Short mmCIF file of C-alpha atoms in Angstrom, two decimals:
data_model
loop_
_atom_site.label_atom_id
_atom_site.label_comp_id
_atom_site.label_asym_id
_atom_site.label_seq_id
_atom_site.Cartn_x
_atom_site.Cartn_y
_atom_site.Cartn_z
CA MET A 6 -24.64 22.95 3.82
CA ARG A 7 -22.18 20.21 3.10
CA ARG A 8 -21.12 17.38 6.07
CA GLU A 9 -17.65 17.93 8.14
CA GLY A 10 -15.03 18.44 5.16
CA VAL A 11 -11.63 17.06 4.49
CA ALA A 12 -9.36 18.60 1.44
CA PHE A 13 -7.50 15.65 -0.06
CA LEU A 14 -4.51 16.83 -1.96
CA SER A 15 -2.70 14.43 -4.62
CA LEU A 16 -0.57 16.90 -6.64
CA HIS A 17 1.35 14.57 -9.16
CA THR A 18 -0.90 11.31 -9.56
CA SER A 19 -5.01 11.21 -9.44
CA PRO A 20 -6.58 8.52 -8.07
CA LEU A 21 -8.44 7.81 -11.85
CA ASP A 22 -4.82 6.80 -12.80
CA LEU A 23 -3.79 3.06 -13.01
CA PRO A 24 -1.18 1.78 -10.48
CA GLY A 25 1.67 0.93 -12.55
CA GLU A 26 1.00 3.30 -15.03
CA GLY A 27 3.37 6.34 -15.11
CA ALA A 28 3.75 7.85 -11.46
CA GLY A 29 0.93 5.81 -10.64
CA GLY A 30 1.11 3.37 -7.58
CA GLY A 31 -0.05 2.43 -4.44
CA MET A 32 -1.06 5.95 -3.33
CA ASN A 33 -3.45 6.13 -6.18
CA VAL A 34 -5.89 3.34 -4.62
CA TYR A 35 -4.60 4.63 -0.89
CA VAL A 36 -6.20 7.90 -1.79
CA ARG A 37 -9.29 6.49 -3.84
CA GLU A 38 -10.35 4.08 -1.17
CA MET A 39 -9.81 5.92 1.99
CA ALA A 40 -11.45 9.03 0.48
CA VAL A 41 -14.56 6.71 -0.37
CA SER A 42 -14.07 4.90 3.30
CA LEU A 43 -13.93 7.75 4.93
CA ALA A 44 -17.02 8.98 3.62
CA ARG A 45 -19.21 6.01 4.61
CA LEU A 46 -18.15 7.11 8.03
CA GLY A 47 -19.60 10.19 7.77
CA LEU A 48 -17.07 12.97 6.23
CA ALA A 49 -17.40 14.47 2.94
CA VAL A 50 -14.22 14.21 1.12
CA ASP A 51 -12.69 16.82 -1.36
CA ILE A 52 -9.72 15.47 -3.38
CA TYR A 53 -7.50 18.05 -5.51
CA THR A 54 -5.09 16.72 -8.24
CA ARG A 55 -3.25 18.41 -11.55
CA ALA A 56 -5.34 18.18 -14.41
CA SER A 57 -2.58 16.00 -16.81
CA SER A 58 -4.02 15.98 -19.91
CA PRO A 59 -6.57 18.16 -21.64
CA GLY A 60 -10.52 18.08 -21.64
CA LEU A 61 -10.52 16.80 -18.28
CA PRO A 62 -14.12 17.95 -16.35
CA PRO A 63 -13.05 20.17 -13.20
CA VAL A 64 -15.14 17.94 -11.26
CA VAL A 65 -16.12 14.68 -10.79
CA GLU A 66 -18.00 12.86 -8.14
CA LEU A 67 -16.45 9.45 -7.25
CA ALA A 68 -18.73 8.14 -5.03
CA PRO A 69 -21.30 9.58 -2.50
CA GLY A 70 -19.31 12.32 -0.28
CA VAL A 71 -16.59 12.05 -2.79
CA ARG A 72 -15.32 14.86 -5.13
CA LEU A 73 -12.39 14.80 -7.30
CA PHE A 74 -11.24 18.31 -8.66
CA HIS A 75 -8.86 18.59 -11.31
CA LEU A 76 -6.78 21.91 -10.99
CA GLU A 77 -4.63 23.52 -13.96
CA ALA A 78 -1.05 23.91 -12.90
CA GLY A 79 1.23 23.45 -15.75
CA PRO A 80 0.66 21.82 -19.16
CA ALA A 81 -2.64 19.33 -19.52
CA ARG A 82 -0.07 16.01 -19.85
CA PRO A 83 1.86 13.86 -17.86
CA LEU A 84 4.83 15.37 -16.41
CA PRO A 85 7.73 13.72 -14.75
CA LYS A 86 7.81 14.15 -10.95
CA GLY A 87 11.13 16.43 -11.19
CA ALA A 88 9.34 18.94 -13.27
CA LEU A 89 6.59 19.46 -10.80
CA ALA A 90 8.64 21.75 -8.69
CA ARG A 91 8.22 24.69 -11.08
CA HIS A 92 4.15 24.27 -11.03
CA LEU A 93 3.60 23.97 -7.21
CA ALA A 94 2.83 27.70 -6.87
CA ALA A 95 0.20 27.13 -10.02
CA PHE A 96 -1.21 24.12 -8.24
CA LEU A 97 -1.67 26.55 -4.78
CA CYS A 98 -3.37 28.99 -6.91
CA SER A 99 -5.68 27.09 -8.28
CA PHE A 100 -6.46 25.13 -5.36
CA MET A 101 -7.50 28.05 -3.24
CA GLY A 102 -9.30 29.63 -5.59
CA THR A 103 -11.24 26.44 -6.78
CA SER A 104 -11.85 25.40 -3.06
CA GLN A 105 -13.15 28.52 -2.32
CA GLY A 106 -15.05 28.94 -5.45
CA LEU A 107 -16.26 25.57 -7.20
CA ALA A 108 -16.20 23.57 -4.38
CA GLY A 109 -17.62 26.11 -1.89
CA ALA A 110 -16.05 24.21 0.38
CA SER A 111 -15.06 24.84 4.51
CA TYR A 112 -12.53 22.39 5.36
CA SER A 113 -11.71 21.08 8.61
CA LEU A 114 -8.07 19.97 7.89
CA VAL A 115 -6.27 19.65 4.85
CA HIS A 116 -4.62 16.16 4.34
CA ALA A 117 -1.40 16.11 1.81
CA HIS A 118 -0.40 12.66 -0.27
CA TYR A 119 3.02 12.85 -1.17
CA TRP A 120 5.68 15.86 -0.46
CA LEU A 121 4.59 17.52 -3.46
CA ALA A 122 1.15 18.20 -2.26
CA GLY A 123 2.20 19.04 1.13
CA TRP A 124 4.42 21.70 0.33
CA ALA A 125 1.00 23.42 -1.16
CA ALA A 126 -1.20 22.18 1.54
CA SER A 127 1.06 23.39 4.19
CA LEU A 128 0.62 27.14 2.62
CA ALA A 129 -2.98 26.59 2.84
CA ALA A 130 -3.47 25.26 5.97
CA GLU A 131 -1.52 28.04 7.27
CA ARG A 132 -3.12 30.44 5.34
CA TRP A 133 -6.71 29.05 6.75
CA GLY A 134 -5.72 28.17 10.28
CA ILE A 135 -6.49 24.57 9.99
CA PRO A 136 -4.28 21.45 11.01
CA LEU A 137 -2.32 20.00 8.45
CA VAL A 138 -2.20 16.25 7.97
CA GLN A 139 0.96 14.62 6.20
CA SER A 140 1.00 11.05 3.99
CA PHE A 141 4.10 10.63 2.63
CA HIS A 142 3.66 6.91 1.20
CA THR A 143 7.66 7.12 0.33
CA LEU A 144 10.24 8.78 2.10
CA ALA A 145 13.24 10.29 0.35
CA ARG A 146 16.20 9.17 3.34
CA ARG A 147 14.78 5.74 3.21
CA LYS A 148 15.28 5.00 -0.50
CA GLU A 149 18.80 7.13 -0.20
CA ARG A 150 19.49 4.48 2.22
CA ALA A 151 18.54 1.77 -0.21
CA GLY A 152 20.85 3.58 -2.76
CA PHE A 153 18.32 5.44 -4.73
CA PRO A 154 19.63 9.16 -4.55
CA GLU A 155 16.89 11.70 -4.33
CA PRO A 156 16.84 15.55 -4.66
CA PRO A 157 17.96 17.47 -1.81
CA ILE A 158 14.95 19.83 -2.14
CA ARG A 159 12.93 16.52 -1.37
CA SER A 160 14.34 15.83 1.54
CA SER A 161 14.81 19.23 3.28
CA THR A 162 11.01 19.73 2.54
CA GLU A 163 9.72 16.58 3.68
CA ALA A 164 11.81 16.89 7.19
CA ARG A 165 9.91 20.53 7.25
CA LEU A 166 6.38 19.13 7.19
CA ALA A 167 7.28 16.60 9.47
CA ARG A 168 7.81 19.17 12.02
CA GLN A 169 4.99 21.28 10.52
CA ALA A 170 2.28 18.41 10.30
CA SER A 171 -0.14 18.19 13.09
CA LEU A 172 -0.10 14.35 12.33
CA VAL A 173 2.04 12.13 10.06
CA VAL A 174 -0.18 9.41 8.64
CA ALA A 175 2.32 6.28 8.10
CA MET A 176 1.44 3.06 6.04
CA SER A 177 2.96 0.74 7.71
CA ARG A 178 5.03 0.28 11.28
CA SER A 179 8.12 0.09 9.68
CA GLU A 180 7.58 3.87 8.18
CA ALA A 181 6.77 4.71 11.37
CA GLU A 182 9.79 4.25 12.80
CA ASP A 183 11.45 5.61 9.97
CA LEU A 184 9.40 8.86 10.84
CA GLU A 185 11.10 8.73 13.98
CA ARG A 186 14.43 7.96 13.15
CA LEU A 187 15.22 9.78 10.22
CA TYR A 188 12.97 12.60 10.40
CA GLY A 189 13.00 12.93 14.53
CA VAL A 190 8.74 13.13 14.49
CA PRO A 191 7.53 12.43 17.82
CA PRO A 192 5.74 9.30 18.16
CA ASP A 193 2.77 10.90 19.49
CA ARG A 194 2.32 12.70 15.74
CA VAL A 195 2.25 9.41 13.70
CA VAL A 196 -0.59 7.19 13.19
CA VAL A 197 -0.31 3.76 11.61
CA ALA A 198 -3.52 3.76 8.72
CA ALA A 199 -2.38 0.77 6.62
CA PRO A 200 -3.94 0.16 3.24
CA GLY A 201 -6.50 -2.30 2.70
CA VAL A 202 -7.84 -4.66 0.02
CA ARG A 203 -11.68 -4.81 -1.50
CA THR A 204 -11.94 -8.82 -0.80
CA GLU A 205 -15.00 -8.84 -3.25
CA VAL A 206 -12.42 -7.62 -6.09
CA PHE A 207 -9.09 -9.41 -4.76
CA ARG A 208 -10.17 -13.08 -3.89
CA PRO A 209 -9.22 -16.54 -5.47
CA ARG A 210 -10.70 -16.69 -8.96
CA PRO A 211 -8.90 -20.16 -10.13
CA ARG A 212 -11.05 -20.67 -13.55
CA GLU A 213 -10.72 -16.81 -14.34
CA GLY A 214 -7.04 -17.55 -13.88
CA GLN A 215 -6.60 -20.47 -16.10
CA ALA A 216 -8.39 -18.70 -18.81
CA PHE A 217 -6.31 -16.07 -18.35
CA ARG A 218 -3.29 -18.20 -18.52
CA HIS A 219 -4.77 -19.65 -21.42
CA SER A 220 -5.18 -16.52 -23.59
CA LEU A 221 -1.54 -15.28 -22.88
CA GLY A 222 -0.72 -19.06 -24.03
CA MET A 223 1.39 -19.55 -20.68
CA GLU A 224 -0.46 -22.72 -19.28
CA ARG A 225 2.49 -24.46 -19.38
CA GLY A 226 5.20 -24.59 -16.38
CA PRO A 227 4.87 -22.02 -13.18
CA LEU A 228 4.00 -18.80 -13.85
CA LEU A 229 5.70 -15.87 -12.07
CA LEU A 230 4.18 -12.55 -11.54
CA PHE A 231 5.12 -9.06 -11.28
CA ALA A 232 2.89 -5.74 -10.87
CA GLY A 233 4.35 -2.28 -10.26
CA ARG A 234 6.07 0.31 -12.12
CA LEU A 235 8.73 -0.25 -14.21
CA GLU A 236 11.67 1.26 -12.54
CA PRO A 237 14.52 0.37 -10.83
CA LEU A 238 13.47 0.93 -7.19
CA LYS A 239 10.84 -1.65 -8.07
CA GLY A 240 13.22 -4.31 -9.30
CA PRO A 241 12.01 -5.57 -12.29
CA GLU A 242 14.83 -6.26 -13.85
CA LEU A 243 15.81 -8.65 -10.56
CA PHE A 244 12.69 -10.19 -11.53
CA VAL A 245 13.95 -11.15 -15.11
CA ARG A 246 17.27 -11.97 -14.17
CA ALA A 247 15.93 -14.45 -11.75
CA LEU A 248 14.06 -16.43 -14.15
CA CYS A 249 17.61 -17.14 -16.24
CA PHE A 250 17.85 -19.31 -13.39
CA LEU A 251 14.38 -20.94 -13.19
CA PRO A 252 14.56 -23.01 -16.77
CA GLU A 253 10.69 -24.50 -16.15
CA ALA A 254 9.41 -20.92 -15.39
CA GLN A 255 7.23 -18.07 -16.91
CA GLY A 256 7.49 -14.41 -16.16
CA LEU A 257 4.38 -12.14 -16.43
CA VAL A 258 5.36 -8.67 -15.87
CA VAL A 259 2.49 -5.99 -15.28
CA GLY A 260 2.95 -2.16 -15.48
CA GLY A 261 4.41 0.72 -17.58
CA GLY A 262 7.12 2.68 -17.21
CA SER A 263 7.98 5.50 -15.12
CA ALA A 264 10.34 7.11 -17.22
CA PRO A 265 10.78 7.56 -21.08
CA GLY A 266 12.24 4.29 -22.07
CA GLU A 267 11.83 2.04 -19.10
CA GLY A 268 9.83 -0.45 -20.72
CA ARG A 269 11.32 -0.72 -23.68
CA ARG A 270 14.97 -1.14 -22.23
CA LEU A 271 13.23 -4.14 -19.72
CA GLU A 272 12.29 -5.80 -23.05
CA ARG A 273 15.82 -5.49 -24.80
CA LEU A 274 17.24 -7.36 -21.67
CA VAL A 275 14.48 -9.69 -21.66
CA TYR A 276 15.97 -10.40 -25.89
CA GLU A 277 19.30 -10.11 -24.62
CA LEU A 278 19.16 -13.20 -22.06
CA GLY A 279 17.49 -15.38 -24.75
CA LEU A 280 14.10 -15.03 -22.45
CA GLU A 281 11.84 -13.68 -25.48
CA ARG A 282 9.25 -17.30 -25.29
CA ARG A 283 9.06 -17.02 -21.47
CA VAL A 284 8.22 -13.69 -20.72
CA ARG A 285 5.26 -11.61 -21.63
CA PHE A 286 4.84 -8.14 -20.84
CA LEU A 287 1.27 -6.07 -20.07
CA ARG A 288 -0.22 -2.58 -19.62
CA PRO A 289 -1.31 -1.47 -16.31
CA LEU A 290 -4.86 -3.82 -15.63
CA PRO A 291 -7.62 -2.16 -13.90
CA GLN A 292 -8.24 -3.87 -10.42
CA GLU A 293 -10.75 -6.78 -11.72
CA ARG A 294 -8.17 -7.98 -14.02
CA LEU A 295 -5.35 -7.53 -11.61
CA ALA A 296 -7.14 -9.95 -9.45
CA VAL A 297 -7.68 -12.37 -11.93
CA ALA A 298 -3.49 -12.17 -12.99
CA TYR A 299 -2.36 -12.14 -9.45
CA SER A 300 -5.21 -15.99 -9.17
CA ALA A 301 -3.11 -16.96 -12.34
CA ALA A 302 0.18 -16.76 -11.08
CA ASP A 303 1.55 -19.56 -8.68
CA LEU A 304 4.03 -16.76 -7.17
CA VAL A 305 3.88 -13.03 -6.76
CA VAL A 306 7.20 -11.63 -6.49
CA VAL A 307 8.01 -8.11 -5.26
CA PRO A 308 11.94 -7.18 -5.15
CA SER A 309 11.78 -3.85 -4.65
CA ALA A 310 14.56 -2.36 -2.91
CA ALA A 311 11.82 -0.11 -0.40
CA GLU A 312 8.27 -0.03 0.19
CA SER A 313 6.26 2.17 2.65
CA PHE A 314 3.94 -0.81 2.54
CA GLY A 315 3.52 -2.98 -0.41
CA LEU A 316 0.10 -3.15 -1.57
CA VAL A 317 0.99 -5.39 -4.54
CA ALA A 318 1.48 -7.74 -1.98
CA LEU A 319 -1.46 -7.97 -0.02
CA GLU A 320 -3.70 -7.82 -3.00
CA ALA A 321 -1.92 -11.02 -3.89
CA GLN A 322 -2.38 -12.88 -0.99
CA ALA A 323 -6.14 -11.58 -0.95
CA CYS A 324 -5.94 -13.77 -4.01
CA GLY A 325 -4.95 -16.58 -2.64
CA THR A 326 -1.03 -16.20 -4.14
CA PRO A 327 2.05 -16.46 -2.03
CA VAL A 328 4.58 -13.72 -2.11
CA VAL A 329 8.49 -14.05 -2.70
CA ALA A 330 9.37 -10.22 -1.39
CA VAL A 331 12.36 -8.36 -0.03
CA ARG A 332 12.70 -8.15 3.86
CA THR A 333 12.40 -4.47 3.65
CA GLY A 334 9.57 -1.75 4.73
CA GLY A 335 5.99 -2.28 5.50
CA LEU A 336 6.58 -5.93 3.20
CA GLN A 337 7.64 -7.27 6.49
CA GLU A 338 4.09 -6.88 8.17
CA VAL A 339 2.42 -7.86 5.00
CA VAL A 340 4.08 -11.13 4.48
CA ALA A 341 4.39 -13.86 7.05
CA ASP A 342 7.72 -14.84 6.24
CA GLY A 343 7.39 -18.84 5.53
CA ARG A 344 3.34 -18.57 6.43
CA THR A 345 2.18 -16.50 3.56
CA GLY A 346 5.17 -16.51 1.17
CA VAL A 347 9.26 -16.16 1.68
CA LEU A 348 10.98 -12.63 2.87
CA LEU A 349 14.79 -12.76 1.90
CA GLY A 350 17.92 -10.24 3.14
CA GLU A 351 19.43 -10.31 -0.11
CA ARG A 352 18.15 -8.97 -3.15
CA ASN A 353 19.64 -10.70 -5.86
CA PRO A 354 18.45 -12.89 -8.68
CA GLU A 355 19.84 -16.02 -7.42
CA ALA A 356 18.62 -15.56 -4.00
CA PHE A 357 15.15 -15.29 -5.30
CA ALA A 358 15.49 -18.04 -7.85
CA ARG A 359 16.31 -20.46 -4.85
CA ALA A 360 13.30 -19.06 -2.68
CA ILE A 361 11.25 -19.68 -5.37
CA ALA A 362 12.16 -22.87 -6.63
CA ALA A 363 12.01 -24.30 -3.10
CA LEU A 364 8.43 -23.48 -2.99
CA LEU A 365 7.54 -24.69 -6.40
CA ALA A 366 9.24 -27.63 -5.23
CA SER A 367 6.53 -28.41 -2.42
CA PRO A 368 3.13 -28.29 -3.87
CA ALA A 369 2.03 -29.25 0.02
CA LEU A 370 3.60 -26.09 1.37
CA LEU A 371 2.54 -24.18 -1.56
CA ALA A 372 -0.96 -25.15 -1.04
CA SER A 373 -1.19 -24.06 2.37
CA MET A 374 0.44 -21.05 1.51
CA ARG A 375 -2.44 -19.83 -0.57
CA GLU A 376 -4.93 -20.02 2.30
CA ARG A 377 -2.98 -18.77 4.97
CA ALA A 378 -2.36 -15.62 2.69
CA ARG A 379 -5.80 -15.42 1.64
CA ARG A 380 -7.18 -15.33 5.04
CA ARG A 381 -4.30 -12.86 6.68
CA ALA A 382 -5.16 -10.57 3.76
CA SER A 383 -8.72 -10.60 4.36
CA ARG A 384 -8.18 -9.29 7.89
CA GLN A 385 -7.01 -6.16 6.58
CA THR A 386 -9.86 -3.70 5.53
CA TRP A 387 -10.30 -0.35 4.44
CA GLU A 388 -12.91 0.19 6.89
CA ALA A 389 -10.52 -0.27 9.74
CA ALA A 390 -7.89 1.97 7.95
CA ALA A 391 -10.53 4.58 7.73
CA SER A 392 -11.91 4.18 11.43
CA VAL A 393 -8.23 4.64 12.62
CA LEU A 394 -7.66 8.12 10.44
CA VAL A 395 -11.23 9.27 11.73
CA GLY A 396 -10.17 8.82 15.64
CA ALA A 397 -6.94 10.51 14.72
CA TYR A 398 -8.30 13.16 12.66
CA ARG A 399 -10.68 14.02 15.77
CA ARG A 400 -8.09 14.04 18.38
CA ILE A 401 -6.22 16.84 16.47
CA LEU A 402 -9.49 19.07 15.76
CA GLU A 403 -10.19 18.88 19.71
CA ALA A 404 -6.77 19.41 20.36
CA GLU A 405 -6.78 22.69 18.39
CA ARG A 406 -9.99 23.71 20.03
CA LEU A 407 -8.93 23.09 23.41
CA ALA A 408 -5.34 24.99 22.38
CA SER A 409 -7.66 28.01 20.91
CA ALA A 410 -9.97 28.22 24.10
#
């Protein structure tokens, strides 16, 4: 018999996908690392995701106590998130069948990641009579307030899930406040289980960083790094335009387009601005190589319009690299303004360039920021986040037990 079990649903992206590729991002890392950390605390975790390419094995053991199931739901190829709603019913049927068949599991609760997975998870939880736990990772109403409209179905589904879930897991205190203010979720139904960082991977690597810069031919001058999906919300265009005001700096963009042609559009902009000698593009990197890239950079730039957390900022700081970011969402909690980086109230290229230039002009300040960034990030662990989540799981299971007694 298996241990106490939890089903994780992550429909639109797999924990095996590289962050920064397609729909992949911090959520991929969160689902994988949280599942592994929960298993170390004694829970068995099964993760269900949509098979997005042919020939994937039905089940993969990610770690002791953690299994990943690939479900048939629509064509076995990457699909834009906007096209996935028509395959929700197929995903739900595959999940229900696999969980009772191949998985042979009996779950204490089901934990959905993102609103698409929540649609399926809410129906399964209702059918089985078990609690629904919901993580949104990003919120439609927060994105809309930042000027990035979402389909109405997303906002209405998020509102329904927020009302229905026994527990809503936020990535930051800022997201918890948004859930209360924008969706009316009572504070006693929200828990903050913020992402952690694996310091055995994300740590200062000065020698490897220098070798990395040499391999790119970017040894001379300050190196600025952007890492993430190439989409307007994340601000890669702002990053590129800021370089126009920093003639000595070089820019490295690590990521892939979340929409067809987004990467090519950004590359064209680089040529139009005459920055082709100072800007390099790399595809998304695995964690070990990404840690080297962070270490190679003088500063990591996070110009996102909205972030529930901001995992790139945490990982960069763990590598001892200060961050220049927008004062928004969870970034306000990840970056200590003036101590581990700089937070800006303005989201424009000139403001970013001024902040970056001021830091680069003060080597002593930059050196002190590097050490403070490393120390601050090292305190945020996946084990601590998993402990918070386990405690919250147990509270809602106990409440369910008492209610049914």
